[in-house]
mmCIF file of C-alpha atoms in Angstrom:
data_model
loop_
_atom_site.group_PDB
_atom_site.id
_atom_site.type_symbol
_atom_site.label_atom_id
_atom_site.label_comp_id
_atom_site.label_asym_id
_atom_site.label_seq_id
_atom_site.Cartn_x
_atom_site.Cartn_y
_atom_site.Cartn_z
ATOM 1 C CA MET G 134 21.721 4.774 9.269
ATOM 2 C CA ARG G 135 22.730 1.163 9.902
ATOM 3 C CA HIS G 136 19.416 0.506 11.710
ATOM 4 C CA ALA G 137 17.423 1.788 8.730
ATOM 5 C CA GLN G 138 19.403 -0.393 6.278
ATOM 6 C CA ASP G 139 18.791 -3.440 8.429
ATOM 7 C CA GLY G 140 15.104 -2.587 8.739
ATOM 8 C CA ALA G 141 14.761 -2.182 4.971
ATOM 9 C CA ALA G 142 16.545 -5.540 4.369
ATOM 10 C CA ALA G 143 14.329 -7.309 6.891
ATOM 11 C CA ALA G 144 11.143 -5.773 5.400
ATOM 12 C CA MET G 145 12.262 -6.651 1.785
ATOM 13 C CA SER G 146 13.127 -10.251 2.865
ATOM 14 C CA ALA G 147 9.708 -10.795 4.556
ATOM 15 C CA ALA G 148 7.745 -9.210 1.658
ATOM 16 C CA SER G 149 9.762 -11.193 -0.999
ATOM 17 C CA ARG G 150 9.038 -14.549 0.747
ATOM 18 C CA VAL G 151 5.334 -13.900 0.891
ATOM 19 C CA LEU G 152 5.108 -12.545 -2.648
ATOM 20 C CA VAL G 153 6.946 -15.586 -4.059
ATOM 21 C CA ALA G 154 4.637 -17.919 -2.147
ATOM 22 C CA ARG G 155 1.575 -16.091 -3.522
ATOM 23 C CA GLY G 156 2.426 -16.893 -7.090
ATOM 24 C CA ARG G 157 2.732 -15.205 -10.438
ATOM 25 C CA ASN G 158 -0.492 -13.247 -10.588
ATOM 26 C CA GLU G 159 0.828 -10.468 -8.400
ATOM 27 C CA PRO G 160 1.413 -6.995 -9.910
ATOM 28 C CA GLN G 161 4.966 -6.663 -10.995
ATOM 29 C CA GLU G 162 7.301 -3.830 -10.069
ATOM 30 C CA GLN G 163 7.793 -1.570 -13.039
ATOM 31 C CA GLU G 164 8.721 2.002 -13.735
ATOM 32 C CA ASP G 165 5.847 4.379 -14.444
ATOM 33 C CA PRO G 166 6.644 8.065 -15.032
ATOM 34 C CA ASP G 167 3.040 8.963 -14.052
ATOM 35 C CA VAL G 168 3.647 7.819 -10.452
ATOM 36 C CA ALA G 169 5.339 10.469 -8.255
ATOM 37 C CA TRP G 170 6.577 9.674 -4.762
ATOM 38 C CA GLY G 171 7.044 12.174 -1.963
ATOM 39 C CA GLN G 172 10.286 12.226 -0.020
ATOM 40 C CA ARG G 173 8.708 11.351 3.379
ATOM 41 C CA ALA G 174 6.032 8.868 4.341
ATOM 42 C CA ARG G 175 3.581 11.651 5.127
ATOM 43 C CA ASP G 176 4.065 13.158 1.586
ATOM 44 C CA GLY G 177 2.642 9.926 0.098
ATOM 45 C CA VAL G 178 2.316 9.264 -3.590
ATOM 46 C CA TRP G 179 0.478 10.756 -6.631
ATOM 47 C CA VAL G 180 -0.955 8.134 -8.925
ATOM 48 C CA PRO G 181 -2.579 8.379 -12.329
ATOM 49 C CA THR G 182 -6.237 7.666 -13.198
ATOM 50 C CA ARG G 183 -7.347 6.334 -16.580
ATOM 51 C CA ASP G 184 -8.745 9.759 -17.500
ATOM 52 C CA GLY G 185 -5.399 11.495 -16.979
ATOM 53 C CA GLN G 186 -6.050 12.984 -13.491
ATOM 54 C CA ARG G 187 -4.032 12.288 -10.406
ATOM 55 C CA VAL G 188 -5.046 10.873 -7.010
ATOM 56 C CA HIS G 189 -2.955 11.480 -3.895
ATOM 57 C CA ILE G 190 -2.582 8.676 -1.376
ATOM 58 C CA GLY G 191 -1.146 9.871 1.910
ATOM 59 C CA LEU G 192 0.669 7.351 4.070
ATOM 60 C CA GLY G 193 -0.653 8.291 7.551
ATOM 61 C CA ALA G 194 1.549 6.857 10.224
ATOM 62 C CA VAL G 195 3.226 7.672 13.497
ATOM 63 C CA GLY G 196 6.589 7.877 11.731
ATOM 64 C CA GLY G 197 5.288 10.140 8.957
ATOM 65 C CA ASP G 198 8.634 11.997 8.925
ATOM 66 C CA ALA G 199 10.407 8.824 7.924
ATOM 67 C CA VAL G 200 12.513 9.558 4.827
ATOM 68 C CA ALA G 201 12.287 7.038 2.051
ATOM 69 C CA GLN G 202 15.264 4.814 1.367
ATOM 70 C CA VAL G 203 15.183 4.602 -2.404
ATOM 71 C CA LEU G 204 16.353 1.057 -3.089
ATOM 72 C CA ARG G 205 15.646 1.314 -6.797
ATOM 73 C CA PRO G 206 13.689 3.854 -8.812
ATOM 74 C CA THR G 207 10.607 1.642 -8.368
ATOM 75 C CA LEU G 208 11.020 0.642 -4.766
ATOM 76 C CA ARG G 209 11.159 2.724 -1.550
ATOM 77 C CA ALA G 210 11.424 1.558 2.060
ATOM 78 C CA PHE G 211 9.971 3.582 4.893
ATOM 79 C CA VAL G 212 11.448 1.974 8.020
ATOM 80 C CA GLY G 213 9.707 2.491 11.352
ATOM 81 C CA VAL G 214 6.583 4.185 10.035
ATOM 82 C CA ASP G 215 4.783 2.819 13.118
ATOM 83 C CA VAL G 216 5.543 0.562 16.064
ATOM 84 C CA ASP G 217 7.102 -2.682 14.658
ATOM 85 C CA THR G 218 5.982 -1.600 11.161
ATOM 86 C CA ASP G 219 7.786 -0.874 7.950
ATOM 87 C CA LEU G 220 6.325 -0.019 4.597
ATOM 88 C CA LEU G 221 7.703 -1.004 1.198
ATOM 89 C CA ALA G 222 6.334 1.244 -1.515
ATOM 90 C CA GLN G 223 6.495 -0.281 -4.953
ATOM 91 C CA THR G 224 5.637 1.305 -8.292
ATOM 92 C CA THR G 225 3.717 -0.917 -10.739
ATOM 93 C CA ALA G 226 2.454 -0.255 -14.203
ATOM 94 C CA GLY G 227 -0.239 2.387 -13.641
ATOM 95 C CA GLY G 228 -0.283 2.064 -9.871
ATOM 96 C CA VAL G 229 1.409 1.300 -6.569
ATOM 97 C CA ARG G 230 1.615 -1.348 -3.928
ATOM 98 C CA LEU G 231 2.039 -0.322 -0.282
ATOM 99 C CA LEU G 232 3.398 -3.532 1.243
ATOM 100 C CA THR G 233 3.019 -3.103 4.951
ATOM 101 C CA VAL G 234 5.331 -5.312 6.996
ATOM 102 C CA ILE G 235 4.229 -6.002 10.568
ATOM 103 C CA HIS G 236 7.071 -7.357 12.688
ATOM 104 C CA GLY G 237 5.365 -8.144 15.988
ATOM 105 C CA PRO G 238 2.280 -8.158 18.192
ATOM 106 C CA ASP G 239 2.832 -4.592 19.379
ATOM 107 C CA ALA G 240 2.254 -3.243 15.867
ATOM 108 C CA PRO G 241 -1.055 -1.481 15.229
ATOM 109 C CA THR G 242 -3.974 -3.280 13.659
ATOM 110 C CA GLU G 243 -5.069 -0.268 11.683
ATOM 111 C CA PHE G 244 -3.171 1.663 8.995
ATOM 112 C CA ARG G 245 -4.628 4.938 7.648
ATOM 113 C CA PHE G 246 -4.234 6.170 4.043
ATOM 114 C CA SER G 247 -5.671 9.617 3.286
ATOM 115 C CA LEU G 248 -7.125 10.055 -0.233
ATOM 116 C CA SER G 249 -7.324 13.300 -2.168
ATOM 117 C CA LEU G 250 -9.505 12.925 -5.274
ATOM 118 C CA PRO G 251 -9.810 15.584 -7.954
ATOM 119 C CA ASP G 252 -13.210 17.228 -8.419
ATOM 120 C CA GLY G 253 -15.575 14.924 -10.322
ATOM 121 C CA LEU G 254 -14.198 11.704 -8.867
ATOM 122 C CA ALA G 255 -15.639 9.646 -6.006
ATOM 123 C CA LEU G 256 -15.017 6.411 -4.152
ATOM 124 C CA GLU G 257 -17.501 3.628 -4.628
ATOM 125 C CA ALA G 258 -17.435 0.511 -2.460
ATOM 126 C CA MET G 259 -17.179 -2.804 -4.374
ATOM 127 C CA PRO G 260 -18.561 -6.160 -3.263
ATOM 128 C CA SER G 261 -14.986 -7.478 -3.229
ATOM 129 C CA GLY G 262 -14.128 -5.171 -0.320
ATOM 130 C CA GLY G 263 -12.104 -2.815 -2.498
ATOM 131 C CA TYR G 264 -13.029 0.613 -3.775
ATOM 132 C CA ASP G 265 -13.414 1.885 -7.312
ATOM 133 C CA ILE G 266 -12.586 5.526 -8.159
ATOM 134 C CA VAL G 267 -15.413 6.565 -10.362
ATOM 135 C CA HIS G 268 -15.871 9.555 -12.729
ATOM 136 C CA LEU G 269 -19.135 11.039 -11.530
ATOM 137 C CA ARG G 270 -20.192 12.462 -14.876
ATOM 138 C CA TYR G 271 -19.633 9.329 -16.947
ATOM 139 C CA GLY G 272 -19.917 6.633 -14.351
ATOM 140 C CA ALA G 273 -16.637 5.093 -15.522
ATOM 141 C CA THR G 274 -14.129 3.499 -13.205
ATOM 142 C CA VAL G 275 -10.781 5.379 -13.601
ATOM 143 C CA GLY G 276 -8.870 3.727 -10.777
ATOM 144 C CA ARG G 277 -9.207 0.909 -8.252
ATOM 145 C CA LEU G 278 -8.077 0.189 -4.734
ATOM 146 C CA TYR G 279 -8.096 -3.548 -4.573
ATOM 147 C CA ASN G 280 -9.255 -5.388 -1.462
ATOM 148 C CA PRO G 281 -6.148 -5.858 0.745
ATOM 149 C CA TRP G 282 -4.752 -9.232 1.525
ATOM 150 C CA ALA G 283 -2.421 -10.180 4.329
ATOM 151 C CA SER G 284 -0.329 -13.245 5.060
ATOM 152 C CA ASP G 285 1.863 -14.375 7.969
ATOM 153 C CA ALA G 286 5.338 -15.908 7.997
ATOM 154 C CA MET G 287 3.786 -19.411 7.692
ATOM 155 C CA PHE G 288 1.968 -18.221 4.504
ATOM 156 C CA ARG G 289 -1.378 -18.443 6.336
ATOM 157 C CA PRO G 290 -3.997 -15.769 5.347
ATOM 158 C CA VAL G 291 -4.570 -13.042 7.831
ATOM 159 C CA LYS G 292 -7.903 -11.158 7.803
ATOM 160 C CA ALA G 293 -7.494 -7.727 6.226
ATOM 161 C CA ASP G 294 -10.148 -5.241 5.014
ATOM 162 C CA TYR G 295 -10.802 -1.568 4.533
ATOM 163 C CA ALA G 296 -12.973 0.889 6.428
ATOM 164 C CA LEU G 297 -13.739 4.258 4.805
ATOM 165 C CA GLU G 298 -13.960 7.328 7.064
ATOM 166 C CA GLY G 299 -14.517 10.460 5.073
ATOM 167 C CA GLN G 300 -11.446 10.838 2.759
ATOM 168 C CA SER G 301 -9.395 8.402 4.784
ATOM 169 C CA LEU G 302 -9.202 4.684 4.047
ATOM 170 C CA THR G 303 -8.129 2.510 6.930
ATOM 171 C CA MET G 304 -6.658 -0.919 6.296
ATOM 172 C CA ARG G 305 -7.471 -3.184 9.271
ATOM 173 C CA VAL G 306 -5.192 -6.241 9.700
ATOM 174 C CA GLN G 307 -6.146 -8.692 12.507
ATOM 175 C CA HIS G 308 -2.653 -10.047 13.004
ATOM 176 C CA GLU G 309 -2.941 -11.199 16.666
ATOM 177 C CA GLY G 310 -1.941 -14.866 16.930
ATOM 178 C CA SER G 311 -0.018 -14.775 13.686
ATOM 179 C CA PHE G 312 3.546 -15.799 12.987
ATOM 180 C CA TYR G 313 5.576 -12.688 12.313
ATOM 181 C CA PRO G 314 6.324 -10.966 10.095
ATOM 182 C CA VAL G 315 2.897 -10.365 8.633
ATOM 183 C CA VAL G 316 2.720 -8.725 5.140
ATOM 184 C CA ALA G 317 -0.355 -6.781 4.098
ATOM 185 C CA ASP G 318 -0.840 -5.360 0.608
ATOM 186 C CA PRO G 319 -3.025 -2.438 -0.300
ATOM 187 C CA HIS G 320 -2.758 -2.021 -4.063
ATOM 188 C CA TYR G 321 -3.924 0.788 -6.380
ATOM 189 C CA ALA G 322 -4.086 0.514 -10.152
ATOM 190 C CA ARG G 323 -5.620 2.737 -12.839
#
């Protein structure tokens, strides 16, 4: 238990430093009763869409059995979800942030998130590198996966992008040569 607490503290410290350096335009942690977290990393999270449906985002990782440490009702830490990798899952107004904290060069460069969309919704690639969740009948955007960003311990940008493979979205983070920890942020909002 001590190792998990130390891991959560290290992940929070790294993510906090990077978020403060990025400025005030970042989505703020906030309670949202429409966001429902699973107990383990593999259980993922159910997030609302603008039309009242729910999308499931699965946190695919080697340590999928990692149990969430609930630090506050709006913040969970999944320590050791992969080699040298922790995940801080944060509830925001109408969405979530999945702050991926990469602690060293042995960490993977790809992080998979499975998506389960209700019937009538589809993913549409955006020029920004993100994906909109679109209502097929009306053509309206009902949710958005913003293009991920990443930054190293020296606050230098690290290349991050998505690759879509079926119903799985892979965040690729090219962190080799970076100063660790590296923080990457996939963010969903309705």
